[in-house]
Amino acid sequence: MKMNTLSQKRHGQHYLLTRGSKTITAEDIDSMSDQEIADFIMLLRWGKVGEQGCPYCGTLDNHYFLATRHLYKCKHCGKQFSLTSGSAFHSRKLPLRKILKMMLTFILNVKGISAIAISREFDLTYKTAFAWLHKFRTMAKASCLNMYAISSQDESSVHLDGTYVHTNIRKANKKVERKDARLLENANKDKRCVFAIVKNWAEDAKAQGSKAILPFIIPAESSEIVNKIVKNHVKKDTTICTDDSHAYDDLLLFYDLQRVNHSVEYRSDLGVTNNQAESFFSRFKRGLRGQYHKMSSKYLDLYAFEFAFRENTRRIDSLSLLCELLQYGLLAIGRNVMRGYNHGTSNKREVLYV
């Protein structure tokens, strides 16, 4: 389903305040019948209402419907499957209606929403809400990767920057027992850098600002790691805008490197700025401080991609956003990301680019 994007010209009114941004509500989902929800899933997953794709033999057909079990039986291989078999919603225990409403709530809270808030609103255990939110973030990650891949070869400029999280250490009660947090040996072992490549719209385009964001979780904003990331994900000779960190010095050999000294100014007299990356970090930090309060390093990449997704889709209406996220969920993407979490056997490992 094609996303309904509006012109990104500057207007007096913020896009989220316009009527065009509000195209579906929780009441709309409640008013849908079970068949309408099933048709909605079929349309997004297989492109046509009334036909289902067998996840075992791959045949697209109007398969037999087993009304007593709410399953389909393949006309060709004889195996049974549901509308969500083989997807991120595989083996779900929650009804699709509740999942759609949860997903919509996740989308519409532009600064993020905590698992405890979801658990209270939808009468779920905290673990169930936490697991589902991470599944949604995995779908958002797939969307971000696809958006960046589409835009990676164009001629528009790129903004680079990094921000640190988990920087503080717990202070001892007695002043004489406190450690100097400025020293490397006393640094928080969970300290991580969120590094972002922000692809911008072409300067002559009507739309301005960031077009696609690709975040990375790295141990530190070092020259070695930055060079490796940029060479692998940014086309040679691209115009790159950064601050004056020494981590970007070597990029001058392969790119049109433009820099701004943030100790003096945020925007140079020549118009150089990396404000699009700063804008992404602003949204990320507001979500961290105002909603989540703590992001485990184990899941930090998913949180980063959540806010990259929010920034990428900031001018897309609610129904198109729901369809965008749901389409990736109906693939196998995210199916096993939280497998075993409720039983304490989750094998999710920290994603760290080194």
Coordinates of C-alpha atoms in Angstrom, one line a residue:
M1 CA 0.0 0.0 0.0
K2 CA 1.5 3.3 -1.0
M3 CA 2.1 5.7 1.9
N4 CA 0.2 9.0 1.8
T5 CA 2.9 11.6 2.2
L6 CA 2.1 15.3 2.2
S7 CA 4.3 18.1 0.9
Q8 CA 7.1 18.9 3.2
K9 CA 7.0 22.6 2.5
R10 CA 7.2 24.8 5.6
H11 CA 3.7 25.8 6.8
G12 CA 2.6 27.7 9.9
Q13 CA 0.8 24.7 11.3
H14 CA 2.7 21.5 12.3
Y15 CA 1.8 18.5 10.2
L16 CA 0.6 16.5 13.2
L17 CA -2.0 19.2 13.9
T18 CA -3.5 18.9 10.5
R19 CA -6.6 16.9 9.7
G20 CA -4.7 14.9 7.0
S21 CA -2.5 13.2 9.6
K22 CA -5.4 11.6 11.4
T23 CA -6.6 8.9 9.1
I24 CA -7.3 6.0 11.6
T25 CA -8.1 5.8 15.3
A26 CA -8.6 3.0 17.8
E27 CA -12.3 3.5 17.5
D28 CA -12.0 2.7 13.8
I29 CA -10.3 -0.6 14.6
D30 CA -13.0 -1.4 17.2
S31 CA -15.7 -0.8 14.6
M32 CA -14.1 -3.3 12.1
S33 CA -15.6 -6.8 12.0
D34 CA -13.4 -9.9 12.2
Q35 CA -13.8 -10.4 8.5
E36 CA -12.8 -6.8 7.7
I37 CA -9.6 -7.3 9.9
A38 CA -8.9 -10.5 8.0
D39 CA -9.4 -8.8 4.7
F40 CA -7.0 -6.0 5.8
I41 CA -4.3 -8.5 6.7
M42 CA -4.8 -10.4 3.4
L43 CA -4.5 -7.2 1.4
L44 CA -1.3 -6.1 3.1
R45 CA 0.3 -9.5 3.1
W46 CA -0.7 -10.9 -0.3
G47 CA -2.0 -7.9 -2.2
K48 CA -5.5 -9.2 -2.7
V49 CA -8.6 -9.8 -0.6
G50 CA -9.8 -13.4 -0.7
E51 CA -6.5 -15.1 -1.5
Q52 CA -4.0 -16.5 0.9
G53 CA -0.4 -17.7 0.4
C54 CA 0.5 -21.0 1.9
P55 CA 3.6 -20.6 4.0
Y56 CA 4.6 -24.2 3.3
C57 CA 4.3 -24.6 -0.5
G58 CA 4.0 -20.9 -1.4
T59 CA 0.8 -21.3 -3.4
L60 CA -1.4 -18.2 -3.6
D61 CA -5.1 -19.3 -3.8
N62 CA -8.5 -19.0 -2.2
H63 CA -7.8 -21.9 0.2
Y64 CA -10.3 -23.9 2.3
F65 CA -11.4 -22.0 5.4
L66 CA -11.9 -24.1 8.6
A67 CA -14.4 -22.0 10.4
T68 CA -14.3 -24.1 13.7
R69 CA -10.5 -23.5 14.0
H70 CA -10.2 -20.1 12.2
L71 CA -7.5 -21.7 10.0
Y72 CA -6.9 -22.2 6.3
K73 CA -6.1 -25.6 4.7
C74 CA -4.0 -25.5 1.6
K75 CA -5.6 -26.8 -1.5
H76 CA -2.3 -28.1 -2.8
C77 CA -0.2 -29.5 0.0
G78 CA -3.0 -30.0 2.6
K79 CA -1.3 -28.3 5.5
Q80 CA -3.1 -25.9 7.8
F81 CA -2.1 -22.3 8.4
S82 CA -3.4 -19.0 9.7
L83 CA -3.3 -15.5 8.3
T84 CA -0.2 -14.8 10.4
S85 CA 1.7 -18.1 10.0
G86 CA 5.4 -17.6 9.4
S87 CA 5.3 -13.9 10.3
A88 CA 6.2 -11.9 13.4
F89 CA 2.8 -12.6 14.7
H90 CA 3.3 -16.4 14.4
S91 CA 1.8 -18.4 17.3
R92 CA 0.3 -15.3 18.8
K93 CA -2.1 -15.6 21.8
L94 CA -3.5 -12.1 21.5
P95 CA -6.4 -11.3 19.0
L96 CA -5.4 -9.4 15.9
R97 CA -7.7 -6.5 16.9
K98 CA -5.8 -5.9 20.2
I99 CA -2.4 -6.2 18.3
L100 CA -3.5 -3.6 15.8
K101 CA -4.6 -1.2 18.5
M102 CA -1.3 -1.7 20.4
M103 CA 0.6 -1.0 17.2
L104 CA -1.4 2.1 16.5
T105 CA -0.8 3.3 20.1
F106 CA 2.9 2.7 19.6
I107 CA 2.9 4.7 16.3
L108 CA 0.9 7.7 17.6
N109 CA 3.0 8.4 20.7
V110 CA 5.6 10.3 18.9
K111 CA 8.0 10.4 21.8
G112 CA 7.6 6.7 22.5
I113 CA 5.5 4.7 25.0
S114 CA 6.6 2.6 27.8
A115 CA 5.8 -1.1 28.3
I116 CA 4.1 -0.4 31.7
A117 CA 1.7 2.1 29.9
I118 CA 0.9 -0.5 27.3
S119 CA 0.4 -3.2 29.9
R120 CA -2.1 -1.0 31.8
E121 CA -4.0 0.2 28.8
F122 CA -4.4 -3.3 27.2
D123 CA -4.6 -5.4 30.4
L124 CA -1.4 -7.3 29.7
T125 CA 1.5 -8.5 31.8
Y126 CA 4.6 -6.3 31.7
K127 CA 6.6 -9.0 30.0
T128 CA 4.0 -9.5 27.2
A129 CA 3.9 -5.7 26.6
F130 CA 7.7 -5.4 26.6
A131 CA 8.1 -8.3 24.1
W132 CA 5.5 -6.9 21.7
L133 CA 7.0 -3.4 21.8
H134 CA 10.4 -4.9 20.8
K135 CA 8.7 -6.8 18.0
F136 CA 7.3 -3.5 16.8
R137 CA 10.8 -1.9 17.0
T138 CA 12.2 -4.8 14.9
M139 CA 9.6 -4.0 12.2
A140 CA 10.6 -0.3 12.4
K141 CA 14.2 -1.4 12.0
A142 CA 13.4 -3.2 8.8
S143 CA 11.6 -0.2 7.5
C144 CA 14.6 2.1 8.3
L145 CA 17.0 -0.3 6.5
N146 CA 14.9 -0.4 3.4
M147 CA 14.4 3.4 3.4
Y148 CA 18.2 4.0 3.7
A149 CA 18.9 1.4 1.0
I150 CA 16.6 3.2 -1.4
S151 CA 18.2 6.6 -0.8
S152 CA 21.8 5.4 -0.4
Q153 CA 22.9 6.1 -4.0
D154 CA 21.4 9.5 -4.6
E155 CA 23.4 12.7 -4.7
S156 CA 22.0 14.4 -1.5
S157 CA 24.2 15.3 1.4
V158 CA 24.8 13.4 4.6
H159 CA 24.9 14.6 8.2
L160 CA 27.0 12.5 10.7
D161 CA 27.1 12.7 14.5
G162 CA 27.2 10.6 17.6
T163 CA 25.8 10.8 21.1
Y164 CA 26.6 8.9 24.3
V165 CA 24.2 7.1 26.6
H166 CA 24.7 5.3 29.9
T167 CA 27.4 7.8 30.8
N168 CA 26.8 8.2 34.6
I169 CA 28.1 6.0 37.4
R170 CA 26.3 5.5 40.7
K171 CA 27.9 7.8 43.2
A172 CA 28.8 6.5 46.7
N173 CA 27.1 8.0 49.7
K174 CA 30.3 9.4 51.3
K175 CA 32.1 12.1 49.3
V176 CA 35.5 10.6 50.2
E177 CA 34.4 7.3 48.6
R178 CA 33.3 8.8 45.3
K179 CA 35.2 8.1 42.1
D180 CA 36.1 10.6 39.5
A181 CA 33.8 9.8 36.6
R182 CA 36.0 11.8 34.2
L183 CA 38.7 9.1 34.4
L184 CA 38.6 6.3 31.8
E185 CA 39.1 3.5 34.4
N186 CA 36.0 4.8 36.3
A187 CA 33.7 5.0 33.2
N188 CA 30.4 3.2 33.2
K189 CA 31.0 -0.3 31.6
D190 CA 27.6 0.1 29.8
K191 CA 28.5 3.4 28.2
R192 CA 27.7 3.3 24.5
C193 CA 27.7 5.7 21.5
V194 CA 24.7 6.0 19.2
F195 CA 26.2 7.0 15.8
A196 CA 23.8 8.2 13.0
I197 CA 24.1 8.6 9.3
V198 CA 21.4 11.0 8.2
K199 CA 20.6 11.2 4.5
N200 CA 19.0 14.5 3.5
W201 CA 16.7 15.6 0.8
A202 CA 18.3 17.2 -2.3
E203 CA 18.6 20.9 -1.9
D204 CA 16.4 21.6 -4.9
A205 CA 13.6 19.3 -3.6
K206 CA 10.4 20.7 -2.2
A207 CA 10.8 18.6 0.9
Q208 CA 13.6 19.7 3.3
G209 CA 15.2 17.9 6.2
S210 CA 16.2 14.3 6.8
K211 CA 15.1 11.6 4.4
A212 CA 16.5 8.4 5.9
I213 CA 18.4 7.6 9.1
L214 CA 20.7 4.7 9.8
P215 CA 21.8 4.4 13.4
F216 CA 24.7 2.3 14.8
I217 CA 25.6 1.3 18.3
I218 CA 29.3 1.6 18.8
P219 CA 31.7 1.5 21.8
A220 CA 33.1 5.0 21.1
E221 CA 33.1 7.6 18.4
S222 CA 36.6 6.7 17.2
S223 CA 38.2 7.4 13.8
E224 CA 38.7 3.7 13.1
I225 CA 35.0 2.7 13.6
V226 CA 33.6 5.9 12.0
N227 CA 35.7 5.3 8.8
K228 CA 34.6 1.7 8.6
I229 CA 30.9 2.6 8.9
V230 CA 31.0 5.6 6.5
K231 CA 33.0 3.7 3.8
N232 CA 30.5 0.8 3.9
H233 CA 27.3 2.9 3.8
V234 CA 28.0 6.3 2.2
K235 CA 28.9 6.7 -1.5
K236 CA 32.3 8.1 -2.3
D237 CA 32.5 11.9 -3.0
T238 CA 29.3 12.5 -1.1
T239 CA 29.0 15.8 0.7
I240 CA 29.3 15.0 4.4
C241 CA 28.6 17.6 7.2
T242 CA 30.0 17.0 10.7
D243 CA 31.2 18.8 13.7
D244 CA 35.0 19.3 14.4
S245 CA 35.6 15.9 16.1
H246 CA 38.9 14.3 15.2
A247 CA 37.0 11.1 14.5
Y248 CA 36.1 12.5 11.0
D249 CA 39.5 13.8 10.0
D250 CA 40.3 10.9 7.6
L251 CA 37.0 11.2 5.7
L252 CA 38.5 14.3 3.9
L253 CA 40.4 11.9 1.6
F254 CA 37.3 10.3 0.1
Y255 CA 34.4 12.7 0.7
D256 CA 33.5 16.4 0.4
L257 CA 33.9 17.0 4.1
Q258 CA 32.3 20.2 5.5
R259 CA 32.6 20.9 9.2
V260 CA 31.2 23.3 11.8
N261 CA 32.9 24.1 15.2
H262 CA 30.2 23.7 17.8
S263 CA 32.2 25.4 20.4
V264 CA 31.8 28.6 18.3
E265 CA 28.6 28.2 16.3
Y266 CA 25.9 25.7 15.4
R267 CA 25.8 26.8 11.8
S268 CA 28.8 28.3 10.0
D269 CA 28.7 31.4 7.9
L270 CA 28.8 29.1 4.8
G271 CA 25.7 27.3 5.9
V272 CA 27.4 24.1 7.2
T273 CA 25.5 22.3 9.9
N274 CA 24.8 18.8 11.0
N275 CA 21.5 19.7 12.6
Q276 CA 19.6 16.8 11.0
A277 CA 21.6 14.4 13.1
E278 CA 21.2 16.6 16.1
S279 CA 17.4 16.6 15.5
F280 CA 17.4 12.8 15.6
F281 CA 19.3 12.7 18.8
S282 CA 16.9 15.3 20.3
R283 CA 14.0 13.0 19.7
F284 CA 15.9 9.9 20.9
K285 CA 17.0 11.6 24.2
R286 CA 13.5 12.9 24.9
G287 CA 12.2 9.4 24.6
L288 CA 15.0 8.1 26.8
R289 CA 14.5 10.7 29.6
G290 CA 10.7 11.2 29.3
Q291 CA 9.4 7.7 28.6
Y292 CA 11.8 4.8 28.9
H293 CA 14.3 6.2 31.5
K294 CA 16.5 3.2 30.9
M295 CA 17.5 1.4 27.7
S296 CA 19.4 -1.8 28.2
S297 CA 22.5 -2.1 26.0
K298 CA 21.0 -5.5 24.9
Y299 CA 18.1 -3.7 23.1
L300 CA 19.7 -0.3 22.5
D301 CA 19.8 -0.9 18.7
L302 CA 16.1 -1.5 18.6
Y303 CA 15.4 1.7 20.5
A304 CA 17.7 3.7 18.2
F305 CA 15.8 2.3 15.1
E306 CA 12.5 3.1 16.7
F307 CA 13.3 6.8 16.9
A308 CA 14.9 6.7 13.4
F309 CA 11.6 5.3 12.1
R310 CA 9.7 8.0 13.9
E311 CA 12.0 10.7 12.3
N312 CA 11.8 9.1 8.9
T313 CA 7.9 9.0 9.0
R314 CA 7.2 12.2 10.8
R315 CA 5.1 13.6 8.0
I316 CA 3.1 10.4 7.1
D317 CA -0.5 9.9 8.1
S318 CA -1.5 7.4 10.8
L319 CA -3.1 4.7 8.5
S320 CA -0.1 4.7 6.2
L321 CA 2.2 4.4 9.2
L322 CA 0.2 1.4 10.5
C323 CA 0.3 -0.2 7.1
E324 CA 4.1 0.4 6.8
L325 CA 4.8 -1.2 10.1
L326 CA 2.3 -4.0 9.7
Q327 CA 3.7 -5.0 6.3
Y328 CA 7.1 -5.7 7.7
G329 CA 5.5 -7.6 10.6
L330 CA 3.7 -9.9 8.2
L331 CA 7.1 -11.0 6.9
A332 CA 9.3 -13.3 8.9
I333 CA 11.1 -10.2 10.2
G334 CA 11.0 -10.1 14.0
R335 CA 9.5 -13.5 14.4
N336 CA 12.1 -14.8 16.8
V337 CA 13.5 -11.6 18.2
M338 CA 11.8 -12.1 21.7
R339 CA 11.5 -15.9 21.5
G340 CA 11.8 -17.4 25.0
Y341 CA 11.7 -14.0 26.7
N342 CA 8.6 -14.9 28.9
H343 CA 10.4 -18.1 30.0
G344 CA 13.8 -16.5 30.7
T345 CA 15.5 -18.2 27.8
S346 CA 15.8 -15.3 25.4
N347 CA 19.0 -15.4 23.4
K348 CA 19.0 -11.7 22.2
R349 CA 22.5 -10.4 22.2
E350 CA 23.7 -6.9 22.2
V351 CA 24.2 -5.5 18.6
L352 CA 27.5 -3.6 18.8
Y353 CA 29.3 -2.4 15.7
V354 CA 33.1 -2.7 16.2

